[in-house]
PDB file of C-alpha atoms and ligand atoms in Angstrom:
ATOM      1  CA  UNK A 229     122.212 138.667  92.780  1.00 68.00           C
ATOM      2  CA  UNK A 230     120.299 135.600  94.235  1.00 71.00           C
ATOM      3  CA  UNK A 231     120.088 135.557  97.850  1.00 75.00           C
ATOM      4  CA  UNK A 232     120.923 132.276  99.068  1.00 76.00           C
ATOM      5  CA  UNK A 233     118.310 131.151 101.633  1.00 76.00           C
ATOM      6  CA  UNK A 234     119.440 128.278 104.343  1.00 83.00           C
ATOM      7  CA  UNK A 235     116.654 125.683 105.383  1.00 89.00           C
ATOM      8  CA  UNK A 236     117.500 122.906 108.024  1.00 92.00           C
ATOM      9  CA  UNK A 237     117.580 119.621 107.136  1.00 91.00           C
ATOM     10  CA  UNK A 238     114.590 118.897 108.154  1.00 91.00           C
ATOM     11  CA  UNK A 239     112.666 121.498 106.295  1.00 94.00           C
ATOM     12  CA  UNK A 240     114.381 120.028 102.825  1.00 96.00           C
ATOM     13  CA  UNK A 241     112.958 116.778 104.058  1.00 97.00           C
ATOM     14  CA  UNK A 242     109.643 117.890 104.166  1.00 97.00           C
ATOM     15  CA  UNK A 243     109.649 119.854 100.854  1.00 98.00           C
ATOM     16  CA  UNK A 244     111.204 116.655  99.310  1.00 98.00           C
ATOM     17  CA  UNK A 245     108.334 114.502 101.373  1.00 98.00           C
ATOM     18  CA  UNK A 246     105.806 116.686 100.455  1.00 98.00           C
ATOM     19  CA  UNK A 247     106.898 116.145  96.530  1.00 98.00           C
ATOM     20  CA  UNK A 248     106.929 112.462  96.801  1.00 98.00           C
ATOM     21  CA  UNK A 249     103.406 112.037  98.324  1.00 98.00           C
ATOM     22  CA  UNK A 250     102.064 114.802  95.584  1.00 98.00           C
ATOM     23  CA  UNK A 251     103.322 111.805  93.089  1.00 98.00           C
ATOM     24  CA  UNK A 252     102.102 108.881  95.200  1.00 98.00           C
ATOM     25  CA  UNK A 253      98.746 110.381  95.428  1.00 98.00           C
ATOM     26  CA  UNK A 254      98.137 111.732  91.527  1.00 98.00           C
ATOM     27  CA  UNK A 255      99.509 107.480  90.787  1.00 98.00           C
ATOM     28  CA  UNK A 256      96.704 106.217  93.037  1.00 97.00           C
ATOM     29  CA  UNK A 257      99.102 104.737  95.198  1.00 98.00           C
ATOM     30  CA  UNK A 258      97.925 104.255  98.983  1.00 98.00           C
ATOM     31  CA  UNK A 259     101.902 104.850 100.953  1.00 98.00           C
ATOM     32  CA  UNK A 260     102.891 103.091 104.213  1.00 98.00           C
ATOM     33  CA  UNK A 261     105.673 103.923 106.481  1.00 98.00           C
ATOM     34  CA  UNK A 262     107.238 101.084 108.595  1.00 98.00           C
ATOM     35  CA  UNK A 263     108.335 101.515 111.737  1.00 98.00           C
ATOM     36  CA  UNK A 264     109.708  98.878 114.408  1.00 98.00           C
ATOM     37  CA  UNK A 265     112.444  98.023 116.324  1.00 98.00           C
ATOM     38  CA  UNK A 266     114.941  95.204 114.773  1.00 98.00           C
ATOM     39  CA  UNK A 267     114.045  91.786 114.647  1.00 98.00           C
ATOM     40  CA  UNK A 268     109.948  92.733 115.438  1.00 98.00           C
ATOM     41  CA  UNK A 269     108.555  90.881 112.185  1.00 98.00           C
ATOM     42  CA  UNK A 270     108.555  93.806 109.427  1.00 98.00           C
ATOM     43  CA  UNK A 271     109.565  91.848 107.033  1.00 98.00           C
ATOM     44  CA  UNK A 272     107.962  88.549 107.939  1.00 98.00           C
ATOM     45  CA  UNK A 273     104.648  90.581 107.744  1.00 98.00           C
ATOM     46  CA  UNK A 274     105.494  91.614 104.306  1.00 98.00           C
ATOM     47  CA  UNK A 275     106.323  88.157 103.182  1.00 98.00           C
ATOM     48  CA  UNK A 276     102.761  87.186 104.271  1.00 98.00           C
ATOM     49  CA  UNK A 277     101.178  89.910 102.777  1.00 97.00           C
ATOM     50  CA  UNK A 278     103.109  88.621  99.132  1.00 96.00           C
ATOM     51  CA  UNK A 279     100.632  85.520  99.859  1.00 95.00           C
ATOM     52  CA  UNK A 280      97.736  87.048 101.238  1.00 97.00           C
ATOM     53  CA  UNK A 281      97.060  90.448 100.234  1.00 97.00           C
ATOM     54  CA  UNK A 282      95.780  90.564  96.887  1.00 93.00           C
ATOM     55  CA  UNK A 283      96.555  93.738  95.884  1.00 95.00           C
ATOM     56  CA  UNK A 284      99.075  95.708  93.523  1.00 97.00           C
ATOM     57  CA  UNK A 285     102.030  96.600  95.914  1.00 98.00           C
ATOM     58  CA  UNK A 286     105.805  97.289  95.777  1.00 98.00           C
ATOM     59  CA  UNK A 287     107.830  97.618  99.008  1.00 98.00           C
ATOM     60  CA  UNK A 288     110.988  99.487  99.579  1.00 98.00           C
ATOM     61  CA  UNK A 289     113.127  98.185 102.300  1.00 98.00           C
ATOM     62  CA  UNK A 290     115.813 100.204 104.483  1.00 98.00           C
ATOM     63  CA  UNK A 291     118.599  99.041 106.043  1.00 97.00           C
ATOM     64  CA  UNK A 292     121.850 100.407 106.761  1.00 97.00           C
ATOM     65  CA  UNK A 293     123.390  97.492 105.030  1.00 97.00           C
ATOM     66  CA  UNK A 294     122.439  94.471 102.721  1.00 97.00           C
ATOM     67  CA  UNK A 295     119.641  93.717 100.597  1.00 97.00           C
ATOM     68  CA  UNK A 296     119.110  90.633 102.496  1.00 98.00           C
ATOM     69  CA  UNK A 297     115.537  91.870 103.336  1.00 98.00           C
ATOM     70  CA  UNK A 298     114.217  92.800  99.779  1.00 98.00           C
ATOM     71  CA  UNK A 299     115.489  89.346  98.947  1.00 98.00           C
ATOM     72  CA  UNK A 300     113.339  87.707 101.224  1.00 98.00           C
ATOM     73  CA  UNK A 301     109.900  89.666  99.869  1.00 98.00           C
ATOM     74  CA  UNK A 302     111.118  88.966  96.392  1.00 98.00           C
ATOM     75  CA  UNK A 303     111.457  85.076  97.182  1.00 98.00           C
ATOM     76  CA  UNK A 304     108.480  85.055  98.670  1.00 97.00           C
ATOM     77  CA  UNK A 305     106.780  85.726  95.435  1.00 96.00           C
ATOM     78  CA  UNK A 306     106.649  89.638  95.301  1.00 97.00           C
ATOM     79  CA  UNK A 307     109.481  90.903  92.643  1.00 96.00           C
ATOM     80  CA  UNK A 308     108.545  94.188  93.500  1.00 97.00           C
ATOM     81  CA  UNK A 309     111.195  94.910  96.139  1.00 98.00           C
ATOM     82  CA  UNK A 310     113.651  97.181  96.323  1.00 98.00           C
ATOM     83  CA  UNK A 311     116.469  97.817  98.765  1.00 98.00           C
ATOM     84  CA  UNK A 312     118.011 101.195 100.469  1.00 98.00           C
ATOM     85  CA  UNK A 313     121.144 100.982 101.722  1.00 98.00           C
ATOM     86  CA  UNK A 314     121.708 104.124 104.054  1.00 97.00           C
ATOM     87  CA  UNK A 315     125.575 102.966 104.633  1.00 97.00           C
ATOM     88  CA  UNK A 316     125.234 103.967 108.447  1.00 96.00           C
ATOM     89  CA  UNK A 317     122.494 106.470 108.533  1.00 96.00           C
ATOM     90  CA  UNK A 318     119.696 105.315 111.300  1.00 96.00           C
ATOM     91  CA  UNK A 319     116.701 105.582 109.142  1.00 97.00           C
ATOM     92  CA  UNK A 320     115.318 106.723 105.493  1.00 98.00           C
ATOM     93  CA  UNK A 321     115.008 110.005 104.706  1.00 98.00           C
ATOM     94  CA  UNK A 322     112.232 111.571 101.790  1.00 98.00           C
ATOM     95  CA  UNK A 323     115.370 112.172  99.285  1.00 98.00           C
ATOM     96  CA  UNK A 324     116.197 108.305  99.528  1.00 98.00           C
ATOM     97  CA  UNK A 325     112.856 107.789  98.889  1.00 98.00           C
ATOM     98  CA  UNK A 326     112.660 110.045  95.831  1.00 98.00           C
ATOM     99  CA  UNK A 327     116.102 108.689  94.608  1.00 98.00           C
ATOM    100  CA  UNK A 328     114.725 104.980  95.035  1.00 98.00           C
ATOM    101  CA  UNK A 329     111.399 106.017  92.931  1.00 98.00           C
ATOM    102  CA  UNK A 330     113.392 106.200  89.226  1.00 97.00           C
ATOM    103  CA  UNK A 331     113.304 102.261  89.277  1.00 97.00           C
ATOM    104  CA  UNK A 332     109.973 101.916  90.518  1.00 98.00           C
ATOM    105  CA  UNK A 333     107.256 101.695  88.320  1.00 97.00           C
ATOM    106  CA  UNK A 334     104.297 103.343  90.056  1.00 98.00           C
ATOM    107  CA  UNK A 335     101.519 103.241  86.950  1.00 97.00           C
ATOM    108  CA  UNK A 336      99.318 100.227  88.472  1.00 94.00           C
ATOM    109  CA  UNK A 337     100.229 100.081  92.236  1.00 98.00           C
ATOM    110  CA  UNK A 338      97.343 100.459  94.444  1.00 98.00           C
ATOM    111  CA  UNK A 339     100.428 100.173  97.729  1.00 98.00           C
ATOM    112  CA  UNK A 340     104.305 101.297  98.588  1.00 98.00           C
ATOM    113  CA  UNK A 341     105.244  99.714 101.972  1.00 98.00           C
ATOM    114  CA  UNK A 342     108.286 101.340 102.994  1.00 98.00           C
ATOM    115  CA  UNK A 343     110.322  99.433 105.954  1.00 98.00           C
ATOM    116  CA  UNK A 344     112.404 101.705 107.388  1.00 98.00           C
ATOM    117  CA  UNK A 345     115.775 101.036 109.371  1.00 98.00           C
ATOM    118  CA  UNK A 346     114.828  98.857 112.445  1.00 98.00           C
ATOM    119  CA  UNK A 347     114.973 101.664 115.092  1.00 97.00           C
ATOM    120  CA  UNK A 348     111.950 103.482 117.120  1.00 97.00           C
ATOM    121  CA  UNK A 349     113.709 106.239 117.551  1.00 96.00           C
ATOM    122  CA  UNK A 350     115.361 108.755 114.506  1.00 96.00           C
ATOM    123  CA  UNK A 351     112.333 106.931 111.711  1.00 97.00           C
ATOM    124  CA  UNK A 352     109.667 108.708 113.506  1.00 96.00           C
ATOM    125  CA  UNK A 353     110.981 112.318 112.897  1.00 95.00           C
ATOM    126  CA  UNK A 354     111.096 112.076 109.351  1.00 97.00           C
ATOM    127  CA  UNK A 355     108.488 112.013 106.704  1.00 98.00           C
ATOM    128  CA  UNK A 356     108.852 110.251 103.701  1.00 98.00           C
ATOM    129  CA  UNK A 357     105.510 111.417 101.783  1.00 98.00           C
ATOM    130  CA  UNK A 358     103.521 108.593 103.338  1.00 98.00           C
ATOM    131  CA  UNK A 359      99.913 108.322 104.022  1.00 98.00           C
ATOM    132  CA  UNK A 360      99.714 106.144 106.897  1.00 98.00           C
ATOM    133  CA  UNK A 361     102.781 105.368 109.481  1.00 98.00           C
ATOM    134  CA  UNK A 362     102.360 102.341 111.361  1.00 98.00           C
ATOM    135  CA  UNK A 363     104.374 101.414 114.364  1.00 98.00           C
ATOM    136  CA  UNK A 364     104.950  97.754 114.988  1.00 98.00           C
ATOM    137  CA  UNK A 365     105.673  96.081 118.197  1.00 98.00           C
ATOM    138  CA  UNK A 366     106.352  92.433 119.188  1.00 98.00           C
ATOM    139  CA  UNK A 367     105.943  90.501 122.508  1.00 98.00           C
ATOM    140  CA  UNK A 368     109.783  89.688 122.993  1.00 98.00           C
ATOM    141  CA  UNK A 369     110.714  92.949 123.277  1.00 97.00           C
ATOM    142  CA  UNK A 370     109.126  93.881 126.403  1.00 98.00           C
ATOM    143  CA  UNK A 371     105.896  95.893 127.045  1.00 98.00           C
ATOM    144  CA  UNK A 372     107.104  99.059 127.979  1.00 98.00           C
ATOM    145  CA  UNK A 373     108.464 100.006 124.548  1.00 98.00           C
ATOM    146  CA  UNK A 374     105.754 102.560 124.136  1.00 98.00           C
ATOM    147  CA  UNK A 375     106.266 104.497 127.558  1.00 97.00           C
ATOM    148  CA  UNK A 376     110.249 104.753 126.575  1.00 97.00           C
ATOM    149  CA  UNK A 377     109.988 106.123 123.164  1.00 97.00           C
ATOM    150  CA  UNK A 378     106.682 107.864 123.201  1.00 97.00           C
ATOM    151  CA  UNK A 379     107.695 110.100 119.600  1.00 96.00           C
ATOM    152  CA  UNK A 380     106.651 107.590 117.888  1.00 97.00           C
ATOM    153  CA  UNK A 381     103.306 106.436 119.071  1.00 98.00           C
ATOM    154  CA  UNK A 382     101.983 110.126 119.213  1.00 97.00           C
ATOM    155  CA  UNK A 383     102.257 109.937 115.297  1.00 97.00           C
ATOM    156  CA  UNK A 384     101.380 106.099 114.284  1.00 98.00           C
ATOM    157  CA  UNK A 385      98.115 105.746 113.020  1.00 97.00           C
ATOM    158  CA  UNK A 386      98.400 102.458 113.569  1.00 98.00           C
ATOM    159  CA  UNK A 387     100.006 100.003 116.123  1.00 98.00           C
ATOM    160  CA  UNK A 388     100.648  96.512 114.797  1.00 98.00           C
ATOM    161  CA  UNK A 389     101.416  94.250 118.471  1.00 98.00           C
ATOM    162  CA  UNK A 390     103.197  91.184 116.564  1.00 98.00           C
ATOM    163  CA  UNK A 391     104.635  87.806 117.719  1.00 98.00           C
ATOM    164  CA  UNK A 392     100.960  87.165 119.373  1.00 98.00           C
ATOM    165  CA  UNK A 393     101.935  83.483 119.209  1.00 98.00           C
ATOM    166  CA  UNK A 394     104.594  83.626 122.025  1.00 98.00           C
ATOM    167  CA  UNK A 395     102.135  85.891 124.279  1.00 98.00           C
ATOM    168  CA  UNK A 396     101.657  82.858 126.370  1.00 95.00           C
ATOM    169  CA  UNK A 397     105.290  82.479 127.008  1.00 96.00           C
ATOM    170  CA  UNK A 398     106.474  85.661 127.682  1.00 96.00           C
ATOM    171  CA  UNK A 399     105.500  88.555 130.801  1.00 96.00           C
ATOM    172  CA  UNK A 400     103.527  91.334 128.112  1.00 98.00           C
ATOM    173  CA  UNK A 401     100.658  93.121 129.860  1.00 98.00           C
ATOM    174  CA  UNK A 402      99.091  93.827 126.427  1.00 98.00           C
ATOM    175  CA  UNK A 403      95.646  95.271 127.741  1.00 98.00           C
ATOM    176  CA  UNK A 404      98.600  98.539 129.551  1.00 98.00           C
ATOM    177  CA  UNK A 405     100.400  98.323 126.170  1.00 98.00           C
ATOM    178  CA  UNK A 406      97.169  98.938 124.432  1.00 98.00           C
ATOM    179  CA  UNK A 407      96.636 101.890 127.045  1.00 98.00           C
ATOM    180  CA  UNK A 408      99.787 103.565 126.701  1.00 98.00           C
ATOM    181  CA  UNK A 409      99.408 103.349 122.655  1.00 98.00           C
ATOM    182  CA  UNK A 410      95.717 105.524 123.500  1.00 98.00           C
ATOM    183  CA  UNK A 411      97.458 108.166 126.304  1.00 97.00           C
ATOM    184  CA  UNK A 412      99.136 109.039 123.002  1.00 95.00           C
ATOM    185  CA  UNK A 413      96.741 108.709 120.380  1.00 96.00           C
ATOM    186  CA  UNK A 414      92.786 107.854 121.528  1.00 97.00           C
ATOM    187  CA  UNK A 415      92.348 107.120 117.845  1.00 96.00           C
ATOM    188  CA  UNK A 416      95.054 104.675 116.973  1.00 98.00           C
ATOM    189  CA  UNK A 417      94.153 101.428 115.382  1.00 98.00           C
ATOM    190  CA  UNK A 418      95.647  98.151 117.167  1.00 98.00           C
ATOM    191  CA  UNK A 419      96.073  94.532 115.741  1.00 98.00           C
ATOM    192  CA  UNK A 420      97.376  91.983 117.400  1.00 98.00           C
ATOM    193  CA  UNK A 421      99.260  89.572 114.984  1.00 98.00           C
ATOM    194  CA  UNK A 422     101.487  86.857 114.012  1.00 98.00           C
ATOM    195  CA  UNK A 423     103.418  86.400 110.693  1.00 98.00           C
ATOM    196  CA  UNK A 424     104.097  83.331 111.700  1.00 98.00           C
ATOM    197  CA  UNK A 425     100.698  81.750 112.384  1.00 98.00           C
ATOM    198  CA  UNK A 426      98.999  84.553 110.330  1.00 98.00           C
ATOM    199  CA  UNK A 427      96.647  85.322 112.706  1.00 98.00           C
ATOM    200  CA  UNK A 428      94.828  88.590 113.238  1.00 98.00           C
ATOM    201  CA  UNK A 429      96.582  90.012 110.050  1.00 98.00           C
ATOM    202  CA  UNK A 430      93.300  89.870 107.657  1.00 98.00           C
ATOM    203  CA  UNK A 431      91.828  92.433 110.016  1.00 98.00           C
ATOM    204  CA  UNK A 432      94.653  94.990 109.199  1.00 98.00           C
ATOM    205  CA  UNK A 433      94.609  94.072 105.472  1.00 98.00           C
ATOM    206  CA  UNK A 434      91.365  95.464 105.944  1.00 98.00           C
ATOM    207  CA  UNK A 435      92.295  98.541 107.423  1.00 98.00           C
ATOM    208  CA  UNK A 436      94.833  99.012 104.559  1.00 98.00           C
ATOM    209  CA  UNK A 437      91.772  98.803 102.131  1.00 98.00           C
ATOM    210  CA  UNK A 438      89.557 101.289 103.820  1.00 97.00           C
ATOM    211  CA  UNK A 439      92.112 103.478 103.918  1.00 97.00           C
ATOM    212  CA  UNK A 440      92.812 103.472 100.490  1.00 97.00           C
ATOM    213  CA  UNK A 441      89.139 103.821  99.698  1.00 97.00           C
ATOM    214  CA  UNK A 442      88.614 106.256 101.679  1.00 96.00           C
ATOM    215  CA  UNK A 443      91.800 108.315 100.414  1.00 96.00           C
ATOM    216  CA  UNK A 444      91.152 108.240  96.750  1.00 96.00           C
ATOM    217  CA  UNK A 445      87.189 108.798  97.092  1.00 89.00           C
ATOM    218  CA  UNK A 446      87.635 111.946  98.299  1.00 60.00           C
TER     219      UNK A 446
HETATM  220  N1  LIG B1339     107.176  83.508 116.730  1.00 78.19           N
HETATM  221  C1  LIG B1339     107.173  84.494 115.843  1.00 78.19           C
HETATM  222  N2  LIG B1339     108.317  84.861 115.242  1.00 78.19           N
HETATM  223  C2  LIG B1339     108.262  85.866 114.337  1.00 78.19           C
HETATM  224  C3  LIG B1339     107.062  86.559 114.026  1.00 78.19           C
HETATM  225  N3  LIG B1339     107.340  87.533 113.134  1.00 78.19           N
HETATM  226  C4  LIG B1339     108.655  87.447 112.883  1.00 78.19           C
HETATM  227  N4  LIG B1339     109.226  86.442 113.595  1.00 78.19           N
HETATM  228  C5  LIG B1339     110.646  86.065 113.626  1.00 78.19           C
HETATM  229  O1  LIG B1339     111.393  87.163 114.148  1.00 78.19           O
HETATM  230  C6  LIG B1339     112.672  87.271 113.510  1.00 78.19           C
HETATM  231  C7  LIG B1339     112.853  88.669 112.933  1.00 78.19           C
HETATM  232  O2  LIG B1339     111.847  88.872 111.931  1.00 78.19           O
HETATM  233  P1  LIG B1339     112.029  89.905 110.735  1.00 78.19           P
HETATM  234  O3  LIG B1339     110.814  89.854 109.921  1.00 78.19           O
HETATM  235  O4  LIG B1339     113.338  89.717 110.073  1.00 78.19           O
HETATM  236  O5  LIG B1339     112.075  91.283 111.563  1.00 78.19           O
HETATM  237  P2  LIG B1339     112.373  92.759 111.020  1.00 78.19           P
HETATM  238  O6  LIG B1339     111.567  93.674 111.854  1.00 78.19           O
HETATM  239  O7  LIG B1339     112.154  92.825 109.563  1.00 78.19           O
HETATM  240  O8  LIG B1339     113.907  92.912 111.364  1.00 78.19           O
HETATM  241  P3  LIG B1339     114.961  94.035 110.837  1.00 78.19           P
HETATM  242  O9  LIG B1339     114.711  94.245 109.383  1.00 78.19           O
HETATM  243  O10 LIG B1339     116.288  93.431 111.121  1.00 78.19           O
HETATM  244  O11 LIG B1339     114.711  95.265 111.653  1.00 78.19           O
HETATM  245  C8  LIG B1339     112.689  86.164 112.463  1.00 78.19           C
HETATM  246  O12 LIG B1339     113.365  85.056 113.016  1.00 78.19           O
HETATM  247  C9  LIG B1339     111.221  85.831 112.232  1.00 78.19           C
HETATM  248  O13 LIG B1339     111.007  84.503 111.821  1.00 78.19           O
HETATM  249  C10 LIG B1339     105.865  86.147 114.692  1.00 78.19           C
HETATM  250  O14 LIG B1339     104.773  86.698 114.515  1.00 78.19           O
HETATM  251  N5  LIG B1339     105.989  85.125 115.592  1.00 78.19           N
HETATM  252 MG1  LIG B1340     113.390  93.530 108.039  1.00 78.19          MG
END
């Protein structure tokens, strides 16, 4: 008789995680993970990068309700969007992401940018199959997000600080952000951005490509 063996929830997510970025990585596609707070610019970003970023890409967006987001990215010229509704659930997990991948053609995307459910909390914990999980923080909310929920920024490669535009305007110490994002991670990457004005986001397109590069030269 088979012996039925129990694995927590998060285990399953990582064999499920693990699967996904096994297929990413045999399609030559280079996965993000997006991580912010509501209302920080995800999607705006990804709307510029349907203009700017000249490269094959699909994005999967999470939300715990609407499609109002993958609408935007497709009517800003990218009809490669796809929405997760998680009905309630405060971020994706890898078995939405697997379940979201049988309408997605992955045969000539070099990118999946997945934005996960505006939270900084419950996305960090969970792998999707990603390569790279970015972190993205904008001026309005404050500049202490990184000291409050520190989970997150010990596993972001990469630290997007967006809304640059309304620096001026706002109290944000953004040399002690930048800090706080290196107590945690003396590697991390940091752009400073706008997806309004556009600035500062060529230099993380950049990043994106040398990280692919790098990945699939191995
Ligand atoms: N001034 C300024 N406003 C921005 C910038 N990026 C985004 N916004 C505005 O911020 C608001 C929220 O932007 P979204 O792109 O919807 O943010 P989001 O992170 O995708 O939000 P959720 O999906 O709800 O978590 C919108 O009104 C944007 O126009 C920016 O760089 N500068
Ligand atoms: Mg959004």
């Amino acid at each position: 008789m088979k012996k039925k063996v129990n694995i927590s929830a998060q285990d399953r997510n990582q064999l499920i995680a693990d699967d996904n970025r096994k297929l990413f990585e045999s399609k030559g596609v280079f996965t993000i993970n997006i991580i912010g707070s509501p209302g920080c610019g995800k999607t705006s970003i990804l709307e510029h990068m349907s203009n700017h970023f000249d490269e094959q890409f699909a994005v999967v967006v999470g939300d715990v309700k609407t499609a109002l987001d993958s609408d935007r990215i497709i009517n800003s010229g990218n009809k490669n969007a796809f929405a997760i509704e998680t009905g309630g659930g405060c971020h994706l997990s890898a078995q939405m992401i697997q379940n979201k991948l049988k309408e997605i053609n992955l045969d000539h995307l070099d990118y999946l940018f997945i934005e996960n459910v505006g939270n900084l909390i419950c996305p960090s914990s969970f792998d999707l199959g990603e390569n790279l999980k970015i972190a993205i923080l904008s001026i309005p909310e404050g500049d202490e997000k990184v000291r409050k929920y520190p989970t997150l920024f010990i596993r972001a490669a990469a630290v997007i600080i967006n809304k640059i535009d309304l620096l001026g305007v706002m109290d944000y110490d953004i040399e002690r952000v930048k800090q706080d994002c290196r107590v945690h991670n003396t590697e991390v990457k940091i752009f400073e951005t706008s997806a309004k004005t556009g600035q500062g986001l060529d230099e993380w397109y950049q990043l994106l490509r040398d990280q692919r590069k790098y990945l699939f030269s191995e």
